[in-house]
Coordinates of C-alpha atoms in Angstrom, one line a residue:
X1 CA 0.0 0.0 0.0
X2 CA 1.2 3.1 -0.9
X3 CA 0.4 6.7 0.2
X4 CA 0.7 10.5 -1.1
X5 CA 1.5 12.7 1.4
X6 CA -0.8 15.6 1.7
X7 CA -3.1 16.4 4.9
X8 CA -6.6 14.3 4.7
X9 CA -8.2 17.5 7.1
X10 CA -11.8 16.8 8.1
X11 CA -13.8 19.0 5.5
X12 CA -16.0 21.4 5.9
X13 CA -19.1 20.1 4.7
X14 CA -21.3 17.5 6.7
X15 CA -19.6 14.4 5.3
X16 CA -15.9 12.9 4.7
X17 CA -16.2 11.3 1.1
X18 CA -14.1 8.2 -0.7
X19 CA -13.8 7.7 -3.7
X20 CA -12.6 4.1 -4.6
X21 CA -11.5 3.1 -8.2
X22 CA -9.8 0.5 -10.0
X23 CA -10.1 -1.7 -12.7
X24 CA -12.8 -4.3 -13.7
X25 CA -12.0 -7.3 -11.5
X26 CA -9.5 -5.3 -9.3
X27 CA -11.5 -6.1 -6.6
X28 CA -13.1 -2.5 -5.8
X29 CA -16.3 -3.2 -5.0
X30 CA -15.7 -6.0 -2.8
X31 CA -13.1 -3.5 -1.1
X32 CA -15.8 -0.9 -0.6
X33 CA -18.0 -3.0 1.0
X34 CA -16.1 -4.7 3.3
X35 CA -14.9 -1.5 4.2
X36 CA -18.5 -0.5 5.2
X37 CA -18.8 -3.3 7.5
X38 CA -16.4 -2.1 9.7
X39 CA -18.9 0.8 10.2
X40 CA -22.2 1.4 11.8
X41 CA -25.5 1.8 9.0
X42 CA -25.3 5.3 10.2
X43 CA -21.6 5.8 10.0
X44 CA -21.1 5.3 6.6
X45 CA -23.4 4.9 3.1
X46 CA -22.0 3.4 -0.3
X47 CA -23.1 4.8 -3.8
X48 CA -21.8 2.7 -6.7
X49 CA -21.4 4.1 -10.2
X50 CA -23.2 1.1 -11.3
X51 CA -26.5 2.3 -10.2
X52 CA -26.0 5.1 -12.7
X53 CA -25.6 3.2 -16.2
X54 CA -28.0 4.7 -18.8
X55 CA -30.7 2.8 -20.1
X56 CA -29.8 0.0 -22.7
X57 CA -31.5 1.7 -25.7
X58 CA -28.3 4.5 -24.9
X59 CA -25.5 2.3 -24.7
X60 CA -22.9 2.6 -27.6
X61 CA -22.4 -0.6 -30.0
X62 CA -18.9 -1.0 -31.1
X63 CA -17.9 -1.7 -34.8
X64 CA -18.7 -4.9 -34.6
X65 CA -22.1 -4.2 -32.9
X66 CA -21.7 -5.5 -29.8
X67 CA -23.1 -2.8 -26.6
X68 CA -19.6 -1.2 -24.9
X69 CA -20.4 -1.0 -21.4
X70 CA -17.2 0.3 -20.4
X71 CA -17.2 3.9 -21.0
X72 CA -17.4 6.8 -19.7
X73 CA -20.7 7.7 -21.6
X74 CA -22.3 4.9 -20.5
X75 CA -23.3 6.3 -17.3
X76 CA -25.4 9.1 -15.8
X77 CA -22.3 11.1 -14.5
X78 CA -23.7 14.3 -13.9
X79 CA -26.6 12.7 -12.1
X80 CA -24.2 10.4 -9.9
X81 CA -22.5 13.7 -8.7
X82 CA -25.2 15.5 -8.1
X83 CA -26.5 12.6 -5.3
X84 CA -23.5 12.3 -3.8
X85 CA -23.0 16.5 -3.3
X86 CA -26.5 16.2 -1.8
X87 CA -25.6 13.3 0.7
X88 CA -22.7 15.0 1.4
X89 CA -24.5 18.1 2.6
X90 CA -27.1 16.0 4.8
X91 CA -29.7 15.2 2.3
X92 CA -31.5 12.1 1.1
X93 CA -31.6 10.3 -2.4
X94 CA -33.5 7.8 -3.8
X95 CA -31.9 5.8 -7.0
X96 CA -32.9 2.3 -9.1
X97 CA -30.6 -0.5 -8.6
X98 CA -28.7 -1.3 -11.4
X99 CA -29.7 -4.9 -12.8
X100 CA -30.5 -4.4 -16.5
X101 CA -27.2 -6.2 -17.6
X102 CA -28.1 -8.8 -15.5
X103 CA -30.1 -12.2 -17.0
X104 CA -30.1 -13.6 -14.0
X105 CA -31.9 -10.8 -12.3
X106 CA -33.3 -7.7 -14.7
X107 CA -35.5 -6.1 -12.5
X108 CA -34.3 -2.9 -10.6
X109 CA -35.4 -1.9 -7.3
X110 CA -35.5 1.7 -5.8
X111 CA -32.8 2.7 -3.1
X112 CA -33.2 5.4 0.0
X113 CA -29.8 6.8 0.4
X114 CA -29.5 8.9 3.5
X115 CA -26.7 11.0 4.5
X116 CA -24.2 9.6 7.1
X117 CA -20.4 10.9 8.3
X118 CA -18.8 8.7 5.7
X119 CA -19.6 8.7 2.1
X120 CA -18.0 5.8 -0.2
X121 CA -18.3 6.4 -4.0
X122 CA -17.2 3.5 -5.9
X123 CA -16.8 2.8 -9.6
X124 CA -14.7 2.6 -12.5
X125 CA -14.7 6.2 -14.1
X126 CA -14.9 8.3 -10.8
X127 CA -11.8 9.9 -11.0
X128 CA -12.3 10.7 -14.4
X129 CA -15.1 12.5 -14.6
X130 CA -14.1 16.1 -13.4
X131 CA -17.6 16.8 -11.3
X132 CA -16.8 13.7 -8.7
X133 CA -13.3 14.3 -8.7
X134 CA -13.9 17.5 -6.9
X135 CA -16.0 16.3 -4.6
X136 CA -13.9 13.3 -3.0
X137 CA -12.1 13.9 0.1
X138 CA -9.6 10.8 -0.1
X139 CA -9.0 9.1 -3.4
X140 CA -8.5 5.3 -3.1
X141 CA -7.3 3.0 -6.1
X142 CA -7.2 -0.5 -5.7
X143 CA -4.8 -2.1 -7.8
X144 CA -4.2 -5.6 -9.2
X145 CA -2.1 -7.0 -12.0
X146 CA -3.6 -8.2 -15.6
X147 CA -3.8 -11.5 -15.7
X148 CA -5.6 -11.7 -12.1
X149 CA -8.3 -9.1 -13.3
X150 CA -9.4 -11.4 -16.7
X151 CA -9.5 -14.2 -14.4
X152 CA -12.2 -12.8 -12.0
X153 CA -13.8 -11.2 -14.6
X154 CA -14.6 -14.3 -16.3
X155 CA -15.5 -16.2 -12.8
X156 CA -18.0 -13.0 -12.3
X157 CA -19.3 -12.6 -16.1
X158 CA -20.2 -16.3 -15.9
X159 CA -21.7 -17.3 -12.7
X160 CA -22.9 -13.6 -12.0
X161 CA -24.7 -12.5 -15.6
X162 CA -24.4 -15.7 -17.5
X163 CA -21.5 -14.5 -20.2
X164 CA -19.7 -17.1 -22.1
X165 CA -16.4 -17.3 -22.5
X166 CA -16.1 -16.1 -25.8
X167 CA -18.5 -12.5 -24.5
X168 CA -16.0 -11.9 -21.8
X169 CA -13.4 -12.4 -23.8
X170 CA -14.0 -10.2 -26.7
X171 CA -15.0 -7.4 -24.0
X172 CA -12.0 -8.0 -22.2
X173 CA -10.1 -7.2 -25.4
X174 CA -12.0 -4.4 -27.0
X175 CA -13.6 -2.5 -24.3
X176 CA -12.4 -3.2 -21.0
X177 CA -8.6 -2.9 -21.0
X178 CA -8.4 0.0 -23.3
X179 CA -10.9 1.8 -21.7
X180 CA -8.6 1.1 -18.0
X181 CA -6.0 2.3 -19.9
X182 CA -7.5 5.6 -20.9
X183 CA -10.2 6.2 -18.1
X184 CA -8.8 4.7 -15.3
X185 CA -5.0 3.9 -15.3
X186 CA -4.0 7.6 -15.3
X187 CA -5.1 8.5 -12.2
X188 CA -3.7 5.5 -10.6
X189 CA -0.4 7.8 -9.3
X190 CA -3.1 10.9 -8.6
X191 CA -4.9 9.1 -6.0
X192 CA -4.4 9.5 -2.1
X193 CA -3.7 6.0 -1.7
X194 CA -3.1 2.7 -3.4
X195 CA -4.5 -0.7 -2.6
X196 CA -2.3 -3.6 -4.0
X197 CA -5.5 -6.9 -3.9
X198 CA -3.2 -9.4 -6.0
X199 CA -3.7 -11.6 -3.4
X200 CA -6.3 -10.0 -0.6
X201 CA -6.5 -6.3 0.2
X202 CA -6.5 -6.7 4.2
X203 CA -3.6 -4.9 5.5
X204 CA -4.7 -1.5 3.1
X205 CA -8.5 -2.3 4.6
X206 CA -7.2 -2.1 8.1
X207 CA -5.3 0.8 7.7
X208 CA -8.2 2.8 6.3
X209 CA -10.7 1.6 8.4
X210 CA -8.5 3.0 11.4
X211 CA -7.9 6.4 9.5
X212 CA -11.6 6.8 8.6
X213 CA -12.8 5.8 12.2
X214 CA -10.7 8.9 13.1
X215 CA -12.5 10.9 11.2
X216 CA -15.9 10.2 13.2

């Protein structure tokens, strides 16, 4: 785990705000929520970026027709900001789940967000979208070489959404590792601090844990 040294002050605004990136199969969203449970409901609140993809009928084919999931443009960005500024200032939000990519389970349900001390934001083009950026009071990246990534992300794409090889594999080549490498990768030596998860994240988890419990 790695660190950039600046001082991680207690804002002045009503909540202390993460951001957590990383790659597809990095292991970010299993980070962020295990972070939560070392919290109280009312300490801490997650909003994931996937609750923000645009509706199907919006998503961008490629040149071979097949929907690219993995962009920036995929996603209600503007939207996403806009809740989390508003939780962040003591508000509440209500959101749909994100499940349309999902056979296994298409129907969405509506969430109740409600503002608590800590704010986790969590998702694949946070950083790069300029109106979250701003907002995030500690930038986490979790990071995780290749070859481990493609192998959860085939374990996930298959028992999770019911991909086949072949799908996974194709969208590991042609959307999802170039768009890391020009959405997400850059900002890998900008963040606060870095979470190696080759093998398990647990010493960066403790650490951060014990920083954000300071915070409360």
């Amino acid at each position: 785990m790695s660190t950039n040294h600046e001082d991680f002050s207690t804002p002045t605004h009503s909540s202390y705000v993460v951001g957590i990136t990383g790659a597809s199969g990095s292991g970010k969203t299993s980070f962020a929520h295990r972070l939560c449970a070392a919290f109280a409901p009312d300490e801490i609140c997650i909003v994931s970026q996937d609750n923000y993809y645009k509706p199907f009928e919006h998503q961008q084919p490629d040149p071979n027709g097949v929907i690219n999931f993995d962009l920036p443009e995929s996603f209600h960005l503007k939207d996403y900001a806009s809740d989390i500024r508003a939780l962040r200032d003591g508000k509440t939000v209500r959101i749909q789940e994100y499940n349309f990519n999902n056979k296994n389970n298409p129907i969405s349900t509506s969430i109740e967000l409600t503002s608590t001390p800590i704010i986790i934001v969590e998702g694949l083009f946070i950083f790069h979208a300029q109106e979250l950026w701003e907002l995030f009071d500690l930038k986490v990246f979790v990071d995780v070489e290749d070859h481990i990534r493609l192998k959860r992300r085939i374990l996930r794409d298959n028992e999770e959404r019911g991909h086949s090889l072949d799908d996974v594999l194709y969208r590991y080549e042609f959307h999802v590792s170039p768009s890391y490498q020009k959405y997400i990768a850059p900002y890998k030596f900008e963040s606060d601090m870095i979470i190696p998860n080759n093998r398990n994240f647990d010493k960066g988890l403790e650490v951060l844990v014990a920083f954000l419990k300071s915070k409360l």
